[in-house]
């Protein structure tokens, strides 16, 4: 079905000089979409040409609209020779296809050339007229909204969560085609950029289709990745969480000021509740079915599953056999795999999971249910007990195709979640009460050989042409699909083992080196609120929650989901320190963000475990085997480090855990990052005690006691630093926020009731025992050294890798997003593992130090969402890339009674999330019709008149609000826009919301009153919010891929100069696209890929960068909201003082 | 083992003013690190030398990338590559176009040509300003010169508009352009006591009173070229010294007025004719380009030095010049009052500015 794409080329500026003789350029523009090309006139002899072209119109399928980018090429006209290309602009028009997002793209875009970088700018106007496609068999999925944000986007309400969606597409990499030998690097780069743009378009469309089939209208936590597999191709894959979203009404709710969104959404959902009566049909009662599931589970795991172990699947066969070195019960121990002496001496065969409950053990690493390690036997057992393996190789990657097996499944009375093939959620933030219990981290890795695609159908016939991939057989993606399917099954079974029916905070990643590929997936096993899954009115739920359950348990998610008597692994349990009713583990590791309802003490801290392991260079299967043999040791080591560092900070829980293992030719690099916090509900961690193994030598004893002293000092220092003082404060806090008589309904746990009595004995128990570290060899000494060498943060700085920093609630609005990349060359060939570790550790530490130093002017500030990405690009290189945001906060307030603050903040967040509480999960995988998708329009019609007035009212309110903050340039612009749009909206509501009227009005923007400073400020942040502001509109997803290459590396300032410039260019292009959509910020920004290759001898370098995020419009929060006027204004002043970092 | 690559890029470009100054002053990265270390940034943040080195390198790189934009400051506001808050942009531009007085004294009035550029290493050695910084300053002068050379309208405004400089700095550049265009001699030993600011003041006076722009403000080069007609008219002033009667009349008027008002009355009375001749001769010779160039040396040699040797105070000079100018107007037979005032107003204020040690 058709749509009409219209583009207009307005002008250019700052063009490069293309004609040396005249020092000028004769520029013209080619506009291409699909196979249609238009040209503008040549604008002779000007570096600032004004084309002011007609509207170029493309009549195209909406399928193409989704897949293809609009390609704009600026060229220099040459009478005698071929025209020279100046550069290109690719514009993703997807945001225009959703009626709620942007309606016009208009603005200055950097003209980008893969060899020369940005060369001038071009002003372009793009619009789309889309005719509604009612064809049931359509291939397009226009209108499905995509969000990178892993929480519920502000200004939306989730009507229903449909669940996991995934897709992948494969193509041959243009860089590895024969033609690449004869074409120019530029042509090759452009082919690649275009291909990836097409592939991500297609991927998004396909995922959109799945979402529509599930009855949803949006994808949250959309995570798209590229696997550059070299010779064997290029994979673009994506995962996300399908949802039905609903615009929040603009009526003021609870604490929040009016949602002064000036856009059309108000008329689309005048009543927040209206569309929620959509499709909730027959849902099975999840209660007993879940119990059944857990019963089956415990069967599956009759052998105790240790915590930290992981699945070493490899080589496209089934799971690898027990090379893991950690054996239990009946399994035979492979002696060669015994890692270290203490293991073999451990009386408990479950070496890894031994908890501090048994302090006699000399090696006591207590792990929360952080990892499931499934043995071949046990995991396949579980697989069987769960779902029949439908996925393997059969290509049913989405949970939509109703094969017979599925039907069979549905016949069983299982909970809604069980019915899904993968009850996974890519979200990391949830409304309060949504998470009932969190089990722990589940992860799986698999080593694959890329050059052997064990798909007989494929054989040697991979000779499809470039861009012909729509037609080629779907064999290859299926191989990849099967790989992922395998891993997801693994994850699912791990979650089962932890007594959980869902996985939240789920993500997938790969690391590729030559032909070896490590696929990784991880998430947090959890039990979700059955209330959300029950059939019934949403309103009734909220009432219910208000009346009967006024304070959702702030500790509930900490309580163990698994069966106490039938634990999947030995762990030390105590009664919850908050409610004293349920059991909690002594430590908790998760991949999600800190739930808003959680009560924490003090502040959080970034905790990193870093590890390098050398490996022999090898080829093919030998290499893959070597890698998969190393992996469990690395996982184990990383967790040990995490645990030690957690204890050193007197904390008891990790959030946002992300374990990355990168493979290089001769080494593996592991980096685990997480944010440690002290959860009030969990027991206080004991100290760390060092025990000497061979107390023969006096100096040795001395050494140990010195070290012990150092550790104790560090711990007490850290307690002050993070304001964690468990012993004293814990008594005050206990009991106060939680009403004693509160009845907890724990539907998923049959045995829990037996443990209701509060036992004081048990409470005191967990506190005392110290964590024993044993020194018996140099290895352990090294470990402890590395433990202590973590440099403390300079005062005024905090850091975390999660969305919000626990313990800081008073952000001021100054922020600075940054990317820092370092590549380290190891010149020394004879490196030991320890030497390597130290180098890697120093590299990360120094990088952090540099960041602190750079951002010193922002103190007091917190580095949030510190996201480290490690890679081993070449044999002797380690690359670390960091993207994070530094945000300032108000110190005065921070030093106030943190408890009061915390409670206030929690209350606020809860009330903020009031609407989001209504967060039901879709019960059955198959909803009758995609109803919730459409009602918005209908209501818009009905309430046209009412909206009319309210729209005008908001626009007035809005401008007066903007007046108050007139110092902010962007605000002034916004105000202008808002006034214009506000007035337009009244007409729009009369015209019943075809995208046209707004489009027309928005095109006014190009005639800005200030031609001298046309660059609007665009903020970027990896977080989903901007402090002190309200996001009023999501404009669409930004997903961009760039290649930059140079053949004059030295001239461009060496590798650093080259990359510095490229990253700055990428930022500039992201900002330009956001500004052109009418936005003023990017949230949930991330740099997913940064592949850097160099050849200094040839003076060459190449870099690929992939970035993504959500373009939004935000407005400053009105001061009216401030409870205390005076401190707020002073902070506002600070803020404008610090505006330089901000503006 | 070495750091192969090390970059930091912020969405808002981070710039440290101190480091920027080091860069402008032509420090090498290592020198800048050394100075910063001595400055004590390290102690505050417990940073190691590596951290400082990395930070300095990053910033130097950023400045280098910005330099291209700073050459046409108007672009800085419109470019997309760096997100720099407006007040920072202003700072960057202002500092980039700032110059050292010691340097500008060396090139003031010289032709801004390749030849002069070759002499920059001598200037660098003489002034102690790094060659890199000298080059930047010289290139700035030249760039501003080239841009405003062919523009219509007031010089200061043009500079301000094209280079977004502050009023003060734009005026200084106007002076530099004016001096370079007219090639005033400023380098002689006798003129060494004069600072750039002295000359800049004089340039301002000349621009606003003696140029074409003083009468017609829509001509090309209006503020750069002296008004030829006016210079021609100055010849008419010769009557003041050639006509014996007029000269005596003038002298007696001045002497009557000044009697008792100054301690150097006698010297003044004795030298009146010499001084008057000097001033009028300077005026009469200005049609000659060569003599225009020597304007300042002439003023110093023929007026300032004689007065100084007679120990006139600057109050004395002011008194004398005031009455000298005013009494000429009352001379019956002198008909060139307008030209006289236009000439003497400038000469008076220039001499007063230059009359110091």
CSV table of N, CA and C in Angstrom, one decimal, chain A residues 273-346:
chain,number,residue,atom,x,y,z
A,273,UNK,N,-8.0,5.9,31.1
A,273,UNK,CA,-8.5,4.6,31.2
A,273,UNK,C,-9.2,4.1,30.0
A,274,UNK,N,-9.6,5.0,29.2
A,274,UNK,CA,-10.5,4.6,28.2
A,274,UNK,C,-10.1,3.4,27.3
A,275,UNK,N,-8.9,3.4,26.8
A,275,UNK,CA,-8.5,2.3,25.9
A,275,UNK,C,-8.2,1.0,26.6
A,276,UNK,N,-8.1,1.1,27.9
A,276,UNK,CA,-7.6,0.0,28.6
A,276,UNK,C,-8.6,-1.1,28.7
A,277,UNK,N,-9.8,-0.9,28.2
A,277,UNK,CA,-10.8,-1.9,28.2
A,277,UNK,C,-10.6,-2.8,27.0
A,278,UNK,N,-9.5,-2.7,26.4
A,278,UNK,CA,-9.2,-3.3,25.1
A,278,UNK,C,-9.3,-4.9,25.2
A,279,UNK,N,-8.2,-5.5,24.9
A,279,UNK,CA,-8.3,-6.9,24.8
A,279,UNK,C,-7.6,-7.6,26.0
A,280,UNK,N,-8.4,-7.9,26.9
A,280,UNK,CA,-8.0,-8.8,27.9
A,280,UNK,C,-9.0,-9.9,28.0
A,281,UNK,N,-8.7,-11.0,27.5
A,281,UNK,CA,-9.7,-12.0,27.4
A,281,UNK,C,-9.5,-13.1,28.4
A,282,UNK,N,-9.6,-14.3,27.9
A,282,UNK,CA,-9.6,-15.4,28.8
A,282,UNK,C,-8.2,-15.6,29.3
A,283,UNK,N,-8.0,-15.3,30.5
A,283,UNK,CA,-6.7,-15.6,31.1
A,283,UNK,C,-6.8,-16.7,32.1
A,284,UNK,N,-5.9,-17.6,32.0
A,284,UNK,CA,-5.9,-18.6,33.0
A,284,UNK,C,-5.5,-18.1,34.4
A,285,UNK,N,-6.0,-18.7,35.3
A,285,UNK,CA,-5.6,-18.3,36.7
A,285,UNK,C,-4.1,-18.8,36.8
A,286,UNK,N,-3.3,-18.0,37.2
A,286,UNK,CA,-1.9,-18.3,37.2
A,286,UNK,C,-1.5,-19.0,38.5
A,287,UNK,N,-2.3,-19.0,39.4
A,287,UNK,CA,-1.8,-19.3,40.8
A,287,UNK,C,-1.4,-20.8,40.9
A,288,UNK,N,-2.3,-21.6,40.7
A,288,UNK,CA,-2.0,-23.0,40.9
A,288,UNK,C,-1.1,-23.5,39.8
A,289,UNK,N,-1.3,-23.0,38.7
A,289,UNK,CA,-0.4,-23.5,37.6
A,289,UNK,C,1.0,-23.1,37.9
A,290,UNK,N,1.2,-22.0,38.4
A,290,UNK,CA,2.6,-21.6,38.8
A,290,UNK,C,3.2,-22.6,39.8
A,291,UNK,N,2.3,-22.9,40.7
A,291,UNK,CA,2.8,-23.9,41.7
A,291,UNK,C,3.2,-25.2,41.0
A,292,UNK,N,2.4,-25.5,40.1
A,292,UNK,CA,2.7,-26.8,39.4
A,292,UNK,C,4.0,-26.7,38.7
A,293,UNK,N,4.2,-25.5,38.1
A,293,UNK,CA,5.4,-25.3,37.4
A,293,UNK,C,6.6,-25.5,38.4
A,294,UNK,N,6.5,-24.9,39.5
A,294,UNK,CA,7.6,-24.9,40.4
A,294,UNK,C,7.8,-26.3,40.9
A,295,UNK,N,6.8,-27.0,41.0
A,295,UNK,CA,6.9,-28.4,41.5
A,295,UNK,C,7.7,-29.2,40.4
A,296,UNK,N,7.3,-28.9,39.2
A,296,UNK,CA,8.0,-29.7,38.2
A,296,UNK,C,9.5,-29.3,38.1
A,297,UNK,N,9.6,-28.0,38.5
A,297,UNK,CA,11.0,-27.5,38.5
A,297,UNK,C,11.9,-28.2,39.4
A,298,UNK,N,11.3,-28.3,40.6
A,298,UNK,CA,12.2,-28.9,41.6
A,298,UNK,C,12.5,-30.4,41.3
A,299,UNK,N,11.6,-30.9,40.5
A,299,UNK,CA,12.0,-32.2,40.0
A,299,UNK,C,13.2,-32.1,39.0
A,300,UNK,N,13.1,-31.2,38.2
A,300,UNK,CA,14.1,-31.0,37.2
A,300,UNK,C,15.5,-30.8,37.8
A,301,UNK,N,15.4,-30.1,38.9
A,301,UNK,CA,16.7,-29.8,39.6
A,301,UNK,C,16.8,-30.6,40.9
A,302,UNK,N,16.6,-31.8,40.8
A,302,UNK,CA,16.8,-32.6,42.0
A,302,UNK,C,18.3,-32.6,42.4
A,303,UNK,N,19.1,-32.5,41.4
A,303,UNK,CA,20.5,-32.2,41.8
A,303,UNK,C,20.7,-30.8,42.1
A,304,UNK,N,21.4,-30.5,43.1
A,304,UNK,CA,21.5,-29.1,43.4
A,304,UNK,C,22.3,-28.4,42.4
A,305,UNK,N,21.8,-27.2,42.0
A,305,UNK,CA,22.5,-26.5,40.9
A,305,UNK,C,23.4,-25.4,41.6
A,306,UNK,N,24.7,-25.4,41.3
A,306,UNK,CA,25.5,-24.4,41.9
A,306,UNK,C,25.2,-23.1,41.3
A,307,UNK,N,25.7,-22.1,42.0
A,307,UNK,CA,25.3,-20.7,41.6
A,307,UNK,C,26.0,-20.3,40.3
A,308,UNK,N,27.3,-20.2,40.5
A,308,UNK,CA,28.0,-19.5,39.4
A,308,UNK,C,28.5,-20.6,38.5
A,309,UNK,N,27.7,-20.9,37.6
A,309,UNK,CA,28.3,-21.8,36.6
A,309,UNK,C,27.6,-21.5,35.4
A,310,UNK,N,28.1,-21.8,34.3
A,310,UNK,CA,27.3,-21.3,33.2
A,310,UNK,C,27.4,-22.4,32.1
A,311,UNK,N,26.7,-22.2,31.1
A,311,UNK,CA,26.6,-23.3,30.1
A,311,UNK,C,27.6,-23.1,29.0
A,312,UNK,N,28.5,-24.0,28.9
A,312,UNK,CA,29.5,-23.9,27.9
A,312,UNK,C,29.1,-24.6,26.6
A,313,UNK,N,28.1,-24.0,26.0
A,313,UNK,CA,27.7,-24.6,24.7
A,313,UNK,C,28.7,-24.2,23.6
A,314,UNK,N,29.0,-25.1,22.7
A,314,UNK,CA,29.9,-24.7,21.7
A,314,UNK,C,29.8,-25.5,20.5
A,315,UNK,N,30.4,-24.9,19.5
A,315,UNK,CA,30.6,-25.6,18.2
A,315,UNK,C,29.3,-26.2,17.6
A,316,UNK,N,28.3,-25.5,17.9
A,316,UNK,CA,27.1,-25.9,17.2
A,316,UNK,C,26.6,-27.3,17.6
A,317,UNK,N,27.3,-27.9,18.4
A,317,UNK,CA,26.7,-29.1,18.9
A,317,UNK,C,25.9,-28.8,20.1
A,318,UNK,N,25.5,-29.8,20.8
A,318,UNK,CA,24.7,-29.5,22.0
A,318,UNK,C,25.7,-29.0,23.1
A,319,UNK,N,25.2,-28.8,24.2
A,319,UNK,CA,26.0,-28.2,25.2
A,319,UNK,C,27.3,-29.0,25.5
A,320,UNK,N,28.3,-28.3,25.8
A,320,UNK,CA,29.6,-28.9,25.9
A,320,UNK,C,29.5,-29.8,27.2
A,321,UNK,N,30.3,-30.8,27.1
A,321,UNK,CA,30.4,-31.7,28.3
A,321,UNK,C,31.1,-31.0,29.4
A,322,UNK,N,31.2,-31.7,30.5
A,322,UNK,CA,31.7,-31.1,31.7
A,322,UNK,C,33.1,-30.7,31.8
A,323,UNK,N,33.5,-29.7,30.9
A,323,UNK,CA,34.8,-29.2,31.0
A,323,UNK,C,34.9,-28.1,32.1
A,324,UNK,N,33.9,-28.0,32.8
A,324,UNK,CA,33.8,-26.8,33.6
A,324,UNK,C,34.6,-26.8,34.8
A,325,UNK,N,34.9,-27.9,35.3
A,325,UNK,CA,35.8,-27.9,36.5
A,325,UNK,C,34.9,-27.9,37.7
A,326,UNK,N,33.7,-27.7,37.6
A,326,UNK,CA,32.8,-27.7,38.8
A,326,UNK,C,31.8,-28.8,38.6
A,327,UNK,N,32.0,-29.7,39.4
A,327,UNK,CA,31.2,-30.9,39.3
A,327,UNK,C,30.4,-31.1,40.5
A,328,UNK,N,29.3,-31.7,40.4
A,328,UNK,CA,28.6,-32.0,41.6
A,328,UNK,C,28.0,-33.4,41.6
A,329,UNK,N,27.7,-33.8,42.7
A,329,UNK,CA,27.1,-35.1,42.9
A,329,UNK,C,27.6,-36.2,42.0
A,330,UNK,N,26.7,-36.6,41.2
A,330,UNK,CA,27.0,-37.8,40.4
A,330,UNK,C,28.0,-37.6,39.3
A,331,UNK,N,28.2,-36.4,38.9
A,331,UNK,CA,29.1,-36.1,37.8
A,331,UNK,C,30.5,-36.4,38.1
A,332,UNK,N,31.2,-36.9,37.1
A,332,UNK,CA,32.6,-37.2,37.3
A,332,UNK,C,33.4,-35.9,37.2
A,333,UNK,N,34.4,-35.8,38.1
A,333,UNK,CA,35.2,-34.6,38.0
A,333,UNK,C,36.4,-34.9,37.1
A,334,UNK,N,36.5,-33.9,36.2
A,334,UNK,CA,37.7,-34.1,35.3
A,334,UNK,C,38.9,-33.5,36.0
A,335,UNK,N,39.8,-34.3,36.4
A,335,UNK,CA,40.9,-33.8,37.2
A,335,UNK,C,41.6,-32.7,36.6
A,336,UNK,N,41.8,-32.7,35.4
A,336,UNK,CA,42.6,-31.7,34.7
A,336,UNK,C,41.9,-30.3,34.8
A,337,UNK,N,40.7,-30.3,35.1
A,337,UNK,CA,39.9,-29.0,35.1
A,337,UNK,C,39.8,-28.5,36.5
A,338,UNK,N,40.4,-29.1,37.5
A,338,UNK,CA,40.4,-28.6,38.8
A,338,UNK,C,41.1,-27.3,38.8
A,339,UNK,N,40.5,-26.3,39.2
A,339,UNK,CA,41.2,-25.0,39.0
A,339,UNK,C,42.2,-24.8,40.0
A,340,UNK,N,41.8,-24.8,41.3
A,340,UNK,CA,42.8,-24.4,42.3
A,340,UNK,C,42.8,-25.4,43.4
A,341,UNK,N,43.8,-25.5,44.1
A,341,UNK,CA,43.9,-26.4,45.3
A,341,UNK,C,42.7,-26.2,46.2
A,342,UNK,N,42.3,-25.0,46.6
A,342,UNK,CA,41.2,-24.9,47.6
A,342,UNK,C,39.9,-25.6,47.1
A,343,UNK,N,39.8,-25.7,45.9
A,343,UNK,CA,38.5,-26.3,45.4
A,343,UNK,C,38.5,-27.8,45.7
A,344,UNK,N,39.6,-28.4,45.4
A,344,UNK,CA,39.6,-29.8,45.6
A,344,UNK,C,39.6,-30.2,47.1
A,345,UNK,N,40.0,-29.3,47.9
A,345,UNK,CA,40.0,-29.6,49.3
A,345,UNK,C,38.7,-29.2,50.0
A,346,UNK,N,37.9,-28.6,49.2
A,346,UNK,CA,36.6,-28.2,49.8
A,346,UNK,C,35.8,-29.4,50.1
